[in-house]
Short mmCIF file of C-alpha atoms in Angstrom, two decimals:
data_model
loop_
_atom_site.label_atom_id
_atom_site.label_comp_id
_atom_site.label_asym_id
_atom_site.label_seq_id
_atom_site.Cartn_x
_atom_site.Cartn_y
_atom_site.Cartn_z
CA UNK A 1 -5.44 -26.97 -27.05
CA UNK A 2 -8.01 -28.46 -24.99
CA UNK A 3 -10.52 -27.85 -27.34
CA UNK A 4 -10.98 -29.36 -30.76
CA UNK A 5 -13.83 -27.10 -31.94
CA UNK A 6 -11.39 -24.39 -33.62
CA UNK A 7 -10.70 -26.96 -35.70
CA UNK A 8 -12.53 -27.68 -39.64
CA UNK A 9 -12.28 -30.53 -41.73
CA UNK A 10 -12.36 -30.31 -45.59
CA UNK A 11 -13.17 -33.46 -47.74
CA UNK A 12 -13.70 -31.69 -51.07
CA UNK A 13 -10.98 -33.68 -53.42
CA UNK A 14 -10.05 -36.95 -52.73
CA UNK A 15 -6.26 -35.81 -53.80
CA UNK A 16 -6.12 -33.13 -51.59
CA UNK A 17 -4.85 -33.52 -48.25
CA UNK A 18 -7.67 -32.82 -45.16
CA UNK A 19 -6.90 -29.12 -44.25
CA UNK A 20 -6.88 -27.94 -40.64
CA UNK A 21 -7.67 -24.33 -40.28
CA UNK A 22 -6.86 -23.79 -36.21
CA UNK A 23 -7.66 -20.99 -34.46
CA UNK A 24 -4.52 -18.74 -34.43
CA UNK A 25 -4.02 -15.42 -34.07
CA UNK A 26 -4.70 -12.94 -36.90
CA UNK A 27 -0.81 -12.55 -37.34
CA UNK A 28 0.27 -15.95 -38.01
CA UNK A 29 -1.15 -18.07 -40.53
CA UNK A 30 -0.85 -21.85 -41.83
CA UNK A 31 -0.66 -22.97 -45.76
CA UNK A 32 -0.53 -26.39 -46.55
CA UNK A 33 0.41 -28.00 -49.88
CA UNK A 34 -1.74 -30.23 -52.23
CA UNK A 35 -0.73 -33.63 -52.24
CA UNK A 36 -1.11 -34.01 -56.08
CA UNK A 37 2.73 -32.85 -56.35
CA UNK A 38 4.07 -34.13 -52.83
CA UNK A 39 2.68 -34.42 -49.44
CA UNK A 40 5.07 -31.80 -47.78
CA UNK A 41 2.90 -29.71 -45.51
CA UNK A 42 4.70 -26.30 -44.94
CA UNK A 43 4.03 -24.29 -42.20
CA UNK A 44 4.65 -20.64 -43.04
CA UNK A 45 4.90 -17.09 -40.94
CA UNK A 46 3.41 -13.68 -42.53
CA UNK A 47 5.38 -11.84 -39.65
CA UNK A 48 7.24 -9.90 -43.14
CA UNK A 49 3.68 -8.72 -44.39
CA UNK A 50 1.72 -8.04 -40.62
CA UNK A 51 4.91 -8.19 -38.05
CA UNK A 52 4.12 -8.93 -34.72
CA UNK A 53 3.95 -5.62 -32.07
CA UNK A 54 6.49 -4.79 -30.00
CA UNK A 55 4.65 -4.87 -26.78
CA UNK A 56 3.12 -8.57 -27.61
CA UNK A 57 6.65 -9.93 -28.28
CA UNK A 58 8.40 -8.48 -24.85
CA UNK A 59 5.31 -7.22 -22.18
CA UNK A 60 6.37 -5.50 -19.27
CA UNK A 61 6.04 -7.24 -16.02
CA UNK A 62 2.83 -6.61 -13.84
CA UNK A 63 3.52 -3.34 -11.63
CA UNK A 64 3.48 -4.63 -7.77
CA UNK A 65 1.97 -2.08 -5.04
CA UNK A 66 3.86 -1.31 -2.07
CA UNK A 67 4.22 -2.17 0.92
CA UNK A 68 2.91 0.60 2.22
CA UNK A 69 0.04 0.48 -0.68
CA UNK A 70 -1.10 -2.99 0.22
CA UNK A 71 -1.36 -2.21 4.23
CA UNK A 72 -3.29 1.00 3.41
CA UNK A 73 -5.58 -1.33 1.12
CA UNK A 74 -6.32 -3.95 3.75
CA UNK A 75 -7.18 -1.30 5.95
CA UNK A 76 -9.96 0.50 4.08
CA UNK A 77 -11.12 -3.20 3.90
CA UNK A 78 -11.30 -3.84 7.47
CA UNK A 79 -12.88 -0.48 7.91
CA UNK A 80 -15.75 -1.25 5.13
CA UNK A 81 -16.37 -4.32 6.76
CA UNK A 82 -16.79 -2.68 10.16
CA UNK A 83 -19.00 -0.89 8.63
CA UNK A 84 -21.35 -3.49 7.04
CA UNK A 85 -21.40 -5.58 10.87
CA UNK A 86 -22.40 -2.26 12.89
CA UNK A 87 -25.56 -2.19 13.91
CA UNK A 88 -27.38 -0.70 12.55
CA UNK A 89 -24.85 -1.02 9.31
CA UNK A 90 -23.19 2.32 8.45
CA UNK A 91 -22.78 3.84 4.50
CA UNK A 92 -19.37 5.63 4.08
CA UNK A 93 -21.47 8.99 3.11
CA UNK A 94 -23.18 8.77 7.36
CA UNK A 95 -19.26 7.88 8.75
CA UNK A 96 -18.42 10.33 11.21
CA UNK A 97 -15.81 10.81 13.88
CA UNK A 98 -17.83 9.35 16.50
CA UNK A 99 -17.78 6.28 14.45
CA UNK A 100 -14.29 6.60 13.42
CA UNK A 101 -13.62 6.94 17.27
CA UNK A 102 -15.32 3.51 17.72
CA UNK A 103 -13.48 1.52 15.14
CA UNK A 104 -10.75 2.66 17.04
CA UNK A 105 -11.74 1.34 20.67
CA UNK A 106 -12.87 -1.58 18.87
CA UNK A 107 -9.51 -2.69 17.46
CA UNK A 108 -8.30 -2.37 20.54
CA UNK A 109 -9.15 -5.86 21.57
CA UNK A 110 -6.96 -7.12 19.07
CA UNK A 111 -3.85 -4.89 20.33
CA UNK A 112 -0.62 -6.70 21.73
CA UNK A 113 1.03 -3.88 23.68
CA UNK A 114 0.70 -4.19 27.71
CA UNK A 115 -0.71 -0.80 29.45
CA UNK A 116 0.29 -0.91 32.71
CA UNK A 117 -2.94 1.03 34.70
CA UNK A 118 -2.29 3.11 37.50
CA UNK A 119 -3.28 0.18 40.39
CA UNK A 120 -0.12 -1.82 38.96
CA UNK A 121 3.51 -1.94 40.54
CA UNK A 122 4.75 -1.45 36.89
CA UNK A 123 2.76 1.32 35.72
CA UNK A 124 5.46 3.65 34.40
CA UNK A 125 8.60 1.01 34.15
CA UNK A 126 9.86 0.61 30.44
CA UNK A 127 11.11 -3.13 31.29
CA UNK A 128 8.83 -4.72 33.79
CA UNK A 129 10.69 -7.79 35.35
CA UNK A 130 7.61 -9.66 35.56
CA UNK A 131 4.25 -10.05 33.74
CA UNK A 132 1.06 -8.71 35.08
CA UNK A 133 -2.72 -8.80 34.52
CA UNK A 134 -2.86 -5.38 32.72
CA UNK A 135 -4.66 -4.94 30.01
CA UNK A 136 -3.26 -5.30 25.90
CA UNK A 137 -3.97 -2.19 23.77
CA UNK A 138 -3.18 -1.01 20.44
CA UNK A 139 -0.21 1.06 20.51
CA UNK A 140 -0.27 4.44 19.54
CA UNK A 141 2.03 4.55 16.63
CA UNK A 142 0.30 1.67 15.25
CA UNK A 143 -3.07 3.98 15.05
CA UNK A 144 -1.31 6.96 13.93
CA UNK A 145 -0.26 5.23 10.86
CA UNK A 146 -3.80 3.46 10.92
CA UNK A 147 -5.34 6.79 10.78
CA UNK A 148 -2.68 8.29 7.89
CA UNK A 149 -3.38 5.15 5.68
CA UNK A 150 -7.21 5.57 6.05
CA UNK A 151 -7.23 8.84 5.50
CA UNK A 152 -5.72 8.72 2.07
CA UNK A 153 -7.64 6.01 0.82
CA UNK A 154 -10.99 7.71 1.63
CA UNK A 155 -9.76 10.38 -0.29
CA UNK A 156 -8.83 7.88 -3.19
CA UNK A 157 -12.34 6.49 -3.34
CA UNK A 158 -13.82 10.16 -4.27
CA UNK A 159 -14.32 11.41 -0.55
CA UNK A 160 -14.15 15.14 -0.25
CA UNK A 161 -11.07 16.36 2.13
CA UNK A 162 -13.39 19.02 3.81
CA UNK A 163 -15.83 16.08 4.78
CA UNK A 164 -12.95 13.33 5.78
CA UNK A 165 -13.86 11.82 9.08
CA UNK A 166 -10.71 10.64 9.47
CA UNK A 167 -9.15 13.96 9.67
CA UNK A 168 -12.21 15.10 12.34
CA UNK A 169 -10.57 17.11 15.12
CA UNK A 170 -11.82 14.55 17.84
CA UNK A 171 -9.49 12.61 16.08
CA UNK A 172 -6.43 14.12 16.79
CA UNK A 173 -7.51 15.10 20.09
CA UNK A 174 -8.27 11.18 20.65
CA UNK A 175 -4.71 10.02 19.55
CA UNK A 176 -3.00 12.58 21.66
CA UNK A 177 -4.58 11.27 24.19
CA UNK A 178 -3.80 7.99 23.54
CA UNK A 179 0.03 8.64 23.08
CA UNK A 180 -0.06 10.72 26.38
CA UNK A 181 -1.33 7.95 28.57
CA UNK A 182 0.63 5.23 27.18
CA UNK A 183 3.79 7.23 27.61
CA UNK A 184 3.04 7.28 31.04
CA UNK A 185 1.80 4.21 32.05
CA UNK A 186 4.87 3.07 30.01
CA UNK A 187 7.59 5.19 31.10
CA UNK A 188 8.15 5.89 27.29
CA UNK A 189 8.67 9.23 25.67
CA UNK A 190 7.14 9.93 22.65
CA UNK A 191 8.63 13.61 21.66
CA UNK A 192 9.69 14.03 18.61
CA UNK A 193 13.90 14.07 17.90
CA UNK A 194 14.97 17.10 16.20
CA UNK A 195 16.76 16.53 12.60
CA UNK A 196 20.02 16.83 12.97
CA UNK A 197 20.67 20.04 10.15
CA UNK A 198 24.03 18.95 8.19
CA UNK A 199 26.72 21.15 8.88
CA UNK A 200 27.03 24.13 6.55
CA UNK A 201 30.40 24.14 4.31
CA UNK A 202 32.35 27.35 4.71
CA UNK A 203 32.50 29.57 2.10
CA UNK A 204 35.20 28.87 -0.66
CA UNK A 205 38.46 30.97 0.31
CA UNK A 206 39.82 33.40 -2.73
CA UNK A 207 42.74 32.44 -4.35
CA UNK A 208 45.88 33.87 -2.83
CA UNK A 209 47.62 36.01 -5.26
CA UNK A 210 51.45 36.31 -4.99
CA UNK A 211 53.41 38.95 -3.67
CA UNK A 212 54.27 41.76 -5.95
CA UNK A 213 57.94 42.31 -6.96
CA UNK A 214 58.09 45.68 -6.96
CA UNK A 215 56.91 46.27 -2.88
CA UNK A 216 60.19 44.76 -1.99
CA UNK A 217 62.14 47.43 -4.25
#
């Protein structure tokens, strides 16, 4: 204890022993004997008249979000902080689209995928050999998933799903977009692989029965 103020001293008998009354918890409790007998100090337990809870003696362990829950977390952050720096700064309840569209353009300055623009030998090659000055953009998966994640957590912080921006149609129309030009100018296709349907098992044959004795007579 870093502390000595839980701590009192009694002087009342000069053959008593000094008393320390600490600040425990309610359930545990210290007696101490009087020295007039012996000076044995016993330190005793009331855990038979107030037991100790279950859940203070074993606590569960902390629950830790997921991965997915943490990503979708920093990501409203980033997007309330956007917020607060526009100019003139923006309340959640005034976020539309529009502005939705320009968080958008915005983070693409921090993107790390290479656009190849129609003026460039590469523009359409998968594997260019060789680097060139085109542009870096974010890819268009990674905003799909941006705009799933903040969709869900405006949702979770008591927005209305009629009034989401992130769900605005120039959203969708603004992604498509996006995944149509970077599939060109990437020579990447983007369509969407059927699932595979697991074969059906064929229906359980009937038991054979055997052949009656009494055709053969």
């Amino acid at each position: 204890m870093d502390s000595l103020q839980g701590f009192k001293t009694s002087d009342s008998s000069p053959s008593s022993a000094t008393i320390l009354n600490p600040c425990f918890p309610a359930d545990l409790s210290i007696a101490t004997a009087s020295t007039t007998v012996n000076t044995t100090i016993t330190m005793t337990s009331n855990t038979k008249a107030n037991p100790l809870p279950a859940a203070a003696s074993s606590s569960p362990p902390p629950s830790t979000l997921s991965r997915y829950e943490n990503q979708k977390r920093r990501d409203w952050n980033t997007f309330g902080q956007y917020l607060r720096n526009h100019r003139p700064p923006l309340s959640l309840s005034r976020c539309s689209g529009a502005h939705v569209l320009e968080f958008l353009r915005y983070l693409d300055q921090f993107g790390k995928t290479k656009v190849h623009t129609q003026l460039c030998p590469f523009f359409g090659h998968p594997n260019p050999p060789a680097p060139c000055p085109c542009p870096l953009r974010q890819a268009w998966g990674s905003l799909d998933a941006l705009i799933g994640r903040l969709r869900a957590a405006y949702e979770e912080h008591g927005g209305k799903p009629e009034a989401n921006p992130f769900g605005a149609r120039a959203i969708r129309l603004y992604l498509r977009e996006v995944r149509d030009s970077q599939a060109k100018a990437r020579g990447i296709s983007y369509e969407k692989k059927k699932r595979k349907r697991p074969p059906k098992a064929p229906p359980p044959q009937p038991p054979s029965l055997p052949p009656d004795p009494n055709q053969n007579q």
